[in-house]
Amino acid sequence: MAITTVDVLNCLRQMADVIHENKEYLTDLDSAIGDADHGINMDRGFQAILKKLPSVEDKDAGTILKTAGMALVSSVGGAAGPLYGTAFMQAGMAIAGKYELEAEDLLAILDAALKGVIMRGRANLADKTMVDAITPAVNVIREALGNGAGTVEVLEQAAAAAKKGMKDTIPMLAKKGRASYLGERSIGHQDPGATSSYLLINTMAEMARVKE
Amino acid sequence: MKKLINKPEDVVKEELEGLALAYPDIVKVHFDPDYVYRADAPVKGKVALISGGGSGHEPMHGGLVGLGMLDGACPGQVFTSPTPDQMLEAAKMVHGGAGVLYIVKNYTGDVMNFEMAADMARSEGIRVLSILIDDDTAVKDSTWTAGRRGVGTTVLAEKIVGAAAEKGYDLKKLADLCRKVNINGRSMGMALTSCTVPMAGKPTFDLPEDEMEIGVGIHGEPGRERMSLKTADEITEMLALSIIDDPAYSRTVRELDEEKGEWVDVTLEDPPFKAGDQVLAFVNNMGGSAAVELPIIYRKLHEICEKKGLKIVRNLIGPYITSLEMQGCSITLLKMDDELLELWDAPVKTIGMRWGI
């Protein structure tokens, strides 16, 4: 099952809905170990994406993702802006010129996004960040592709792995970002960035499920 | 939430509109992207200084724009870093042909956004250097955290480096001076209450009547340690000693290397204070404490410095780097020398700081 640019546009719109619905939840998570703005900032960023989408409706999937990334960089601020912005821009570059995406392209997208996040934020696995949700997703996609899985299966496994990765941040001691200043007090809280990463990956899976 | 605001989402925009109307002789405001800049910018032949960060720390940074201080300030949403397009456009507006220095507080978001902005400005042919301020002794460990936060020393650096830019220092020399101020300054803050981000609508954390947070940053984030409430003298002693007795602090930061044209890791070490040092003592109101309380802090700080053999040669007392309406204070000590003293005393005309003019 190929994913079209219409699907990509719909997925971004659905991501905006999901982020909006979870705005308070993400902000509450951030209140506990950060500065109480993650949901607010992500919501502003995805609303900015929605405004840009009409201008790229006839463009390739790579251009659509790059445009979304630039909208995030110039509207989110904080650490999430450069991190998600870079992730979307790198993902867009990985599928530049494509109008239809196959299961392998999903690996290219998430792998490029992860590398972008690591390049910009220099976080390692288990630092209690977005990286902890995205890395397991990329790993299972790679494995699932090797076993010949299709788009839906690949994304469902990725969402499950991201969810586990997100939950796994709870006992972690934060080593990056504002939560790192809390030292031991960051333990016992779920990372807001890992949570938004899971929500976005899960939205991709839902999009594929509905399409099927 | 009780605040003198209209709509939470309009707070920053309406603040900037008010500043532009009130101080047209000092600043102008550009909207979309948002930045505050000197009314007489660009100043030809002078290195332009730009800083920025989340709003909610007023008068920093917009209120520190003007003669003898910043040329531009990029305000983000409350407690949220501004974005690279603001920093790039501000640089294009204020640079007077001698380059741009970004002064960046060490917060993950600010650092990443300013890095992207510096790369973008350089690709447009603007000479840029960027110096981090990381002076918060509440953070002991730079290996397992994002390193010390940029707090009170930022205000002092903007004043001193701003005076030097006015005097004609070139970009490289200004970057060196800013780094020197940073490694010689140390701060420690505390909170009696939390604060409410307008868009969040409720306090960032709960702090019971009889407790306080020691080692807070400037974003209403919880501090390093929570303890039972103490007297002003006891609080001052805790803050002052964590600064004065802080050992040498070493960390690696990323700076732009102009010759290589890329970001490089630079290891910096803050020398500890020692008896005989001359210092500038800065007692900062976090925004919500009554003005009557700050001299009480200063009084004890003066006594402790004397006892430790530190001579206070200049001071600054008041709300300069605030955390919305948070009650509490921070103390910053900066080791001074003749160069820094002369630059500190030089004329300044901004919304938040004015003398010699």
PDB file of C-alpha atoms in Angstrom, chain A:
ATOM      1  CA  MET A   1       0.000   0.000   0.000  1.00  0.00           C
ATOM      2  CA  ALA A   2       1.627   3.210  -1.162  1.00  0.00           C
ATOM      3  CA  ILE A   3       1.269   6.400   0.850  1.00  0.00           C
ATOM      4  CA  THR A   4       0.356   9.399  -1.318  1.00  0.00           C
ATOM      5  CA  THR A   5       1.017  13.091  -0.753  1.00  0.00           C
ATOM      6  CA  VAL A   6      -2.672  13.423   0.135  1.00  0.00           C
ATOM      7  CA  ASP A   7      -2.047  10.924   2.947  1.00  0.00           C
ATOM      8  CA  VAL A   8       0.991  12.893   4.096  1.00  0.00           C
ATOM      9  CA  LEU A   9      -1.031  16.115   4.193  1.00  0.00           C
ATOM     10  CA  ASN A  10      -3.847  14.387   6.067  1.00  0.00           C
ATOM     11  CA  CYS A  11      -1.368  12.882   8.493  1.00  0.00           C
ATOM     12  CA  LEU A  12       0.062  16.333   9.293  1.00  0.00           C
ATOM     13  CA  ARG A  13      -3.467  17.681   9.839  1.00  0.00           C
ATOM     14  CA  GLN A  14      -4.227  14.757  12.117  1.00  0.00           C
ATOM     15  CA  MET A  15      -0.957  15.348  14.003  1.00  0.00           C
ATOM     16  CA  ALA A  16      -2.103  18.940  14.558  1.00  0.00           C
ATOM     17  CA  ASP A  17      -5.394  17.649  15.989  1.00  0.00           C
ATOM     18  CA  VAL A  18      -3.656  15.138  18.252  1.00  0.00           C
ATOM     19  CA  ILE A  19      -1.190  17.740  19.551  1.00  0.00           C
ATOM     20  CA  HIS A  20      -4.034  20.175  20.142  1.00  0.00           C
ATOM     21  CA  GLU A  21      -6.011  17.538  22.079  1.00  0.00           C
ATOM     22  CA  ASN A  22      -2.930  16.725  24.157  1.00  0.00           C
ATOM     23  CA  LYS A  23      -1.809  20.316  24.680  1.00  0.00           C
ATOM     24  CA  GLU A  24      -2.611  20.348  28.391  1.00  0.00           C
ATOM     25  CA  TYR A  25      -1.328  16.835  28.962  1.00  0.00           C
ATOM     26  CA  LEU A  26       2.074  17.689  27.439  1.00  0.00           C
ATOM     27  CA  THR A  27       2.227  20.958  29.350  1.00  0.00           C
ATOM     28  CA  ASP A  28       1.390  19.174  32.600  1.00  0.00           C
ATOM     29  CA  LEU A  29       4.193  16.659  32.010  1.00  0.00           C
ATOM     30  CA  ASP A  30       6.520  19.595  31.346  1.00  0.00           C
ATOM     31  CA  SER A  31       5.413  21.369  34.544  1.00  0.00           C
ATOM     32  CA  ALA A  32       6.736  18.487  36.574  1.00  0.00           C
ATOM     33  CA  ILE A  33      10.289  18.533  35.208  1.00  0.00           C
ATOM     34  CA  GLY A  34      10.562  21.463  32.824  1.00  0.00           C
ATOM     35  CA  ASP A  35       9.036  24.851  32.327  1.00  0.00           C
ATOM     36  CA  ALA A  36       5.410  24.112  31.520  1.00  0.00           C
ATOM     37  CA  ASP A  37       5.323  25.080  27.878  1.00  0.00           C
ATOM     38  CA  HIS A  38       5.775  21.962  25.740  1.00  0.00           C
ATOM     39  CA  GLY A  39       2.111  21.459  24.818  1.00  0.00           C
ATOM     40  CA  ILE A  40       1.579  25.167  24.222  1.00  0.00           C
ATOM     41  CA  ASN A  41       4.638  25.419  21.978  1.00  0.00           C
ATOM     42  CA  MET A  42       3.919  22.251  19.990  1.00  0.00           C
ATOM     43  CA  ASP A  43       0.324  23.341  19.457  1.00  0.00           C
ATOM     44  CA  ARG A  44       1.481  26.723  18.151  1.00  0.00           C
ATOM     45  CA  GLY A  45       3.916  24.931  15.831  1.00  0.00           C
ATOM     46  CA  PHE A  46       1.383  22.534  14.342  1.00  0.00           C
ATOM     47  CA  GLN A  47      -1.127  25.347  13.870  1.00  0.00           C
ATOM     48  CA  ALA A  48       1.646  27.116  11.913  1.00  0.00           C
ATOM     49  CA  ILE A  49       2.064  23.971   9.793  1.00  0.00           C
ATOM     50  CA  LEU A  50      -1.665  23.947   9.009  1.00  0.00           C
ATOM     51  CA  LYS A  51      -1.373  27.492   7.668  1.00  0.00           C
ATOM     52  CA  LYS A  52       1.490  26.469   5.353  1.00  0.00           C
ATOM     53  CA  LEU A  53      -0.071  23.289   3.941  1.00  0.00           C
ATOM     54  CA  PRO A  54      -2.268  24.918   1.257  1.00  0.00           C
ATOM     55  CA  SER A  55       0.884  26.310  -0.402  1.00  0.00           C
ATOM     56  CA  VAL A  56       2.434  22.834  -0.849  1.00  0.00           C
ATOM     57  CA  GLU A  57      -0.627  20.722  -1.663  1.00  0.00           C
ATOM     58  CA  ASP A  58       0.628  19.921  -5.171  1.00  0.00           C
ATOM     59  CA  LYS A  59       4.258  19.387  -4.117  1.00  0.00           C
ATOM     60  CA  ASP A  60       6.186  16.166  -3.436  1.00  0.00           C
ATOM     61  CA  ALA A  61       6.180  14.562   0.019  1.00  0.00           C
ATOM     62  CA  GLY A  62       9.734  15.739   0.703  1.00  0.00           C
ATOM     63  CA  THR A  63       8.828  19.366   0.104  1.00  0.00           C
ATOM     64  CA  ILE A  64       5.747  19.005   2.298  1.00  0.00           C
ATOM     65  CA  LEU A  65       7.791  17.681   5.230  1.00  0.00           C
ATOM     66  CA  LYS A  66      10.534  20.298   4.749  1.00  0.00           C
ATOM     67  CA  THR A  67       7.922  23.048   4.737  1.00  0.00           C
ATOM     68  CA  ALA A  68       6.422  21.632   7.924  1.00  0.00           C
ATOM     69  CA  GLY A  69       9.897  21.615   9.481  1.00  0.00           C
ATOM     70  CA  MET A  70      10.522  25.231   8.593  1.00  0.00           C
ATOM     71  CA  ALA A  71       7.136  26.199  10.023  1.00  0.00           C
ATOM     72  CA  LEU A  72       8.113  24.508  13.293  1.00  0.00           C
ATOM     73  CA  VAL A  73      11.540  26.173  13.441  1.00  0.00           C
ATOM     74  CA  SER A  74      10.047  29.637  13.007  1.00  0.00           C
ATOM     75  CA  SER A  75       7.106  29.238  15.366  1.00  0.00           C
ATOM     76  CA  VAL A  76       7.815  26.823  18.225  1.00  0.00           C
ATOM     77  CA  GLY A  77      10.893  28.251  19.951  1.00  0.00           C
ATOM     78  CA  GLY A  78      12.326  26.496  22.988  1.00  0.00           C
ATOM     79  CA  ALA A  79      14.271  23.309  22.375  1.00  0.00           C
ATOM     80  CA  ALA A  80      11.353  21.596  20.655  1.00  0.00           C
ATOM     81  CA  GLY A  81      11.398  24.058  17.727  1.00  0.00           C
ATOM     82  CA  PRO A  82      14.924  23.333  16.483  1.00  0.00           C
ATOM     83  CA  LEU A  83      14.618  19.630  17.372  1.00  0.00           C
ATOM     84  CA  TYR A  84      11.294  18.848  15.676  1.00  0.00           C
ATOM     85  CA  GLY A  85      12.017  21.388  12.945  1.00  0.00           C
ATOM     86  CA  THR A  86      15.316  19.703  12.122  1.00  0.00           C
ATOM     87  CA  ALA A  87      13.634  16.267  12.341  1.00  0.00           C
ATOM     88  CA  PHE A  88      10.948  17.190   9.792  1.00  0.00           C
ATOM     89  CA  MET A  89      13.419  18.960   7.494  1.00  0.00           C
ATOM     90  CA  GLN A  90      15.838  16.022   7.505  1.00  0.00           C
ATOM     91  CA  ALA A  91      12.940  13.596   6.975  1.00  0.00           C
ATOM     92  CA  GLY A  92      11.828  15.683   4.006  1.00  0.00           C
ATOM     93  CA  MET A  93      15.304  15.611   2.510  1.00  0.00           C
ATOM     94  CA  ALA A  94      15.394  11.812   2.868  1.00  0.00           C
ATOM     95  CA  ILE A  95      12.375  11.459   0.563  1.00  0.00           C
ATOM     96  CA  ALA A  96      13.014  14.467  -1.672  1.00  0.00           C
ATOM     97  CA  GLY A  97      11.057  14.397  -4.931  1.00  0.00           C
ATOM     98  CA  LYS A  98       8.827  11.432  -4.034  1.00  0.00           C
ATOM     99  CA  TYR A  99       5.067  11.529  -4.568  1.00  0.00           C
ATOM    100  CA  GLU A 100       4.436   7.983  -3.325  1.00  0.00           C
ATOM    101  CA  LEU A 101       6.010   6.371  -0.277  1.00  0.00           C
ATOM    102  CA  GLU A 102       6.564   2.681   0.367  1.00  0.00           C
ATOM    103  CA  ALA A 103       7.365   0.948   3.642  1.00  0.00           C
ATOM    104  CA  GLU A 104      11.144   1.478   3.142  1.00  0.00           C
ATOM    105  CA  ASP A 105      10.555   5.226   2.867  1.00  0.00           C
ATOM    106  CA  LEU A 106       9.069   5.202   6.365  1.00  0.00           C
ATOM    107  CA  LEU A 107      12.388   3.915   7.645  1.00  0.00           C
ATOM    108  CA  ALA A 108      14.193   6.627   5.695  1.00  0.00           C
ATOM    109  CA  ILE A 109      11.894   9.275   7.188  1.00  0.00           C
ATOM    110  CA  LEU A 110      12.176   8.237  10.817  1.00  0.00           C
ATOM    111  CA  ASP A 111      15.873   7.405  10.591  1.00  0.00           C
ATOM    112  CA  ALA A 112      16.626  10.840   9.116  1.00  0.00           C
ATOM    113  CA  ALA A 113      14.423  12.484  11.743  1.00  0.00           C
ATOM    114  CA  LEU A 114      16.269  10.679  14.530  1.00  0.00           C
ATOM    115  CA  LYS A 115      19.682  11.596  13.124  1.00  0.00           C
ATOM    116  CA  GLY A 116      18.532  15.209  12.839  1.00  0.00           C
ATOM    117  CA  VAL A 117      17.408  15.286  16.468  1.00  0.00           C
ATOM    118  CA  ILE A 118      20.702  13.778  17.651  1.00  0.00           C
ATOM    119  CA  MET A 119      22.758  16.172  15.500  1.00  0.00           C
ATOM    120  CA  ARG A 120      20.909  19.209  16.862  1.00  0.00           C
ATOM    121  CA  GLY A 121      20.464  18.159  20.488  1.00  0.00           C
ATOM    122  CA  ARG A 122      23.479  15.862  20.965  1.00  0.00           C
ATOM    123  CA  ALA A 123      21.463  13.583  23.242  1.00  0.00           C
ATOM    124  CA  ASN A 124      22.275   9.932  23.803  1.00  0.00           C
ATOM    125  CA  LEU A 125      19.914   7.050  24.425  1.00  0.00           C
ATOM    126  CA  ALA A 126      18.614   7.031  28.034  1.00  0.00           C
ATOM    127  CA  ASP A 127      19.174  10.770  28.547  1.00  0.00           C
ATOM    128  CA  LYS A 128      15.372  11.042  28.991  1.00  0.00           C
ATOM    129  CA  THR A 129      14.563  12.815  25.730  1.00  0.00           C
ATOM    130  CA  MET A 130      12.737  12.429  22.397  1.00  0.00           C
ATOM    131  CA  VAL A 131      15.571  10.135  21.334  1.00  0.00           C
ATOM    132  CA  ASP A 132      14.283   7.474  23.748  1.00  0.00           C
ATOM    133  CA  ALA A 133      10.956   7.236  21.918  1.00  0.00           C
ATOM    134  CA  ILE A 134      12.189   7.578  18.328  1.00  0.00           C
ATOM    135  CA  THR A 135      15.181   5.190  18.532  1.00  0.00           C
ATOM    136  CA  PRO A 136      13.187   2.029  19.373  1.00  0.00           C
ATOM    137  CA  ALA A 137      10.687   2.941  16.643  1.00  0.00           C
ATOM    138  CA  VAL A 138      13.465   3.172  14.049  1.00  0.00           C
ATOM    139  CA  ASN A 139      14.958  -0.106  15.263  1.00  0.00           C
ATOM    140  CA  VAL A 140      11.725  -2.085  14.988  1.00  0.00           C
ATOM    141  CA  ILE A 141      10.938  -0.629  11.574  1.00  0.00           C
ATOM    142  CA  ARG A 142      14.311  -1.810  10.323  1.00  0.00           C
ATOM    143  CA  GLU A 143      13.662  -5.261  11.754  1.00  0.00           C
ATOM    144  CA  ALA A 144      10.060  -5.455  10.493  1.00  0.00           C
ATOM    145  CA  LEU A 145      11.141  -4.475   6.968  1.00  0.00           C
ATOM    146  CA  GLY A 146      13.681  -7.286   7.038  1.00  0.00           C
ATOM    147  CA  ASN A 147      10.800  -9.672   7.787  1.00  0.00           C
ATOM    148  CA  GLY A 148       8.845  -8.335   4.825  1.00  0.00           C
ATOM    149  CA  ALA A 149       6.229  -6.389   6.792  1.00  0.00           C
ATOM    150  CA  GLY A 150       3.965  -3.912   4.999  1.00  0.00           C
ATOM    151  CA  THR A 151       3.250  -0.255   5.741  1.00  0.00           C
ATOM    152  CA  VAL A 152       0.552  -0.732   8.366  1.00  0.00           C
ATOM    153  CA  GLU A 153       2.385  -3.438  10.259  1.00  0.00           C
ATOM    154  CA  VAL A 154       5.630  -1.481  10.188  1.00  0.00           C
ATOM    155  CA  LEU A 155       3.991   1.642  11.582  1.00  0.00           C
ATOM    156  CA  GLU A 156       1.984  -0.225  14.209  1.00  0.00           C
ATOM    157  CA  GLN A 157       5.133  -1.879  15.507  1.00  0.00           C
ATOM    158  CA  ALA A 158       6.897   1.487  15.446  1.00  0.00           C
ATOM    159  CA  ALA A 159       4.105   3.100  17.475  1.00  0.00           C
ATOM    160  CA  ALA A 160       4.191   0.274  20.028  1.00  0.00           C
ATOM    161  CA  ALA A 161       7.977   0.579  20.347  1.00  0.00           C
ATOM    162  CA  ALA A 162       7.770   4.368  20.702  1.00  0.00           C
ATOM    163  CA  LYS A 163       5.127   3.969  23.399  1.00  0.00           C
ATOM    164  CA  LYS A 164       7.354   1.585  25.327  1.00  0.00           C
ATOM    165  CA  GLY A 165      10.300   3.954  24.824  1.00  0.00           C
ATOM    166  CA  MET A 166       8.196   6.801  26.188  1.00  0.00           C
ATOM    167  CA  LYS A 167       7.187   4.791  29.271  1.00  0.00           C
ATOM    168  CA  ASP A 168      10.793   3.763  29.766  1.00  0.00           C
ATOM    169  CA  THR A 169      11.744   7.416  30.312  1.00  0.00           C
ATOM    170  CA  ILE A 170       9.830   7.455  33.628  1.00  0.00           C
ATOM    171  CA  PRO A 171      12.584   5.942  35.805  1.00  0.00           C
ATOM    172  CA  MET A 172      15.366   7.712  33.892  1.00  0.00           C
ATOM    173  CA  LEU A 173      17.549  10.492  35.301  1.00  0.00           C
ATOM    174  CA  ALA A 174      17.406  13.417  32.858  1.00  0.00           C
ATOM    175  CA  LYS A 175      20.764  14.390  31.395  1.00  0.00           C
ATOM    176  CA  LYS A 176      19.727  16.899  28.743  1.00  0.00           C
ATOM    177  CA  GLY A 177      17.518  19.942  28.601  1.00  0.00           C
ATOM    178  CA  ARG A 178      15.919  21.750  31.475  1.00  0.00           C
ATOM    179  CA  ALA A 179      14.926  18.575  33.310  1.00  0.00           C
ATOM    180  CA  SER A 180      18.617  17.759  33.797  1.00  0.00           C
ATOM    181  CA  TYR A 181      18.866  20.509  36.433  1.00  0.00           C
ATOM    182  CA  LEU A 182      16.532  18.579  38.694  1.00  0.00           C
ATOM    183  CA  GLY A 183      19.002  15.746  39.092  1.00  0.00           C
ATOM    184  CA  GLU A 184      17.380  12.910  41.039  1.00  0.00           C
ATOM    185  CA  ARG A 185      14.096  14.777  41.127  1.00  0.00           C
ATOM    186  CA  SER A 186      13.597  14.111  37.415  1.00  0.00           C
ATOM    187  CA  ILE A 187      13.200  10.407  38.185  1.00  0.00           C
ATOM    188  CA  GLY A 188       9.607   9.148  38.216  1.00  0.00           C
ATOM    189  CA  HIS A 189       8.314  11.557  35.558  1.00  0.00           C
ATOM    190  CA  GLN A 190       7.591  10.738  31.939  1.00  0.00           C
ATOM    191  CA  ASP A 191       9.543  12.897  29.502  1.00  0.00           C
ATOM    192  CA  PRO A 192       7.305  15.378  27.649  1.00  0.00           C
ATOM    193  CA  GLY A 193       9.465  15.297  24.485  1.00  0.00           C
ATOM    194  CA  ALA A 194       9.392  11.485  24.320  1.00  0.00           C
ATOM    195  CA  THR A 195       5.629  11.730  24.796  1.00  0.00           C
ATOM    196  CA  SER A 196       5.067  14.114  21.886  1.00  0.00           C
ATOM    197  CA  SER A 197       7.337  11.932  19.724  1.00  0.00           C
ATOM    198  CA  TYR A 198       5.202   8.899  20.548  1.00  0.00           C
ATOM    199  CA  LEU A 199       1.993  10.825  19.796  1.00  0.00           C
ATOM    200  CA  LEU A 200       3.319  11.816  16.357  1.00  0.00           C
ATOM    201  CA  ILE A 201       4.521   8.308  15.447  1.00  0.00           C
ATOM    202  CA  ASN A 202       1.246   6.853  16.680  1.00  0.00           C
ATOM    203  CA  THR A 203      -0.633   9.283  14.439  1.00  0.00           C
ATOM    204  CA  MET A 204       1.301   7.931  11.450  1.00  0.00           C
ATOM    205  CA  ALA A 205       0.217   4.409  12.408  1.00  0.00           C
ATOM    206  CA  GLU A 206      -3.406   5.479  12.788  1.00  0.00           C
ATOM    207  CA  MET A 207      -3.322   7.164   9.411  1.00  0.00           C
ATOM    208  CA  ALA A 208      -2.094   3.939   7.803  1.00  0.00           C
ATOM    209  CA  ARG A 209      -4.656   1.829   9.681  1.00  0.00           C
ATOM    210  CA  VAL A 210      -7.565   4.006   8.569  1.00  0.00           C
ATOM    211  CA  LYS A 211      -6.341   4.016   4.979  1.00  0.00           C
ATOM    212  CA  GLU A 212      -6.204   0.241   4.967  1.00  0.00           C
TER     213      GLU A 212
END
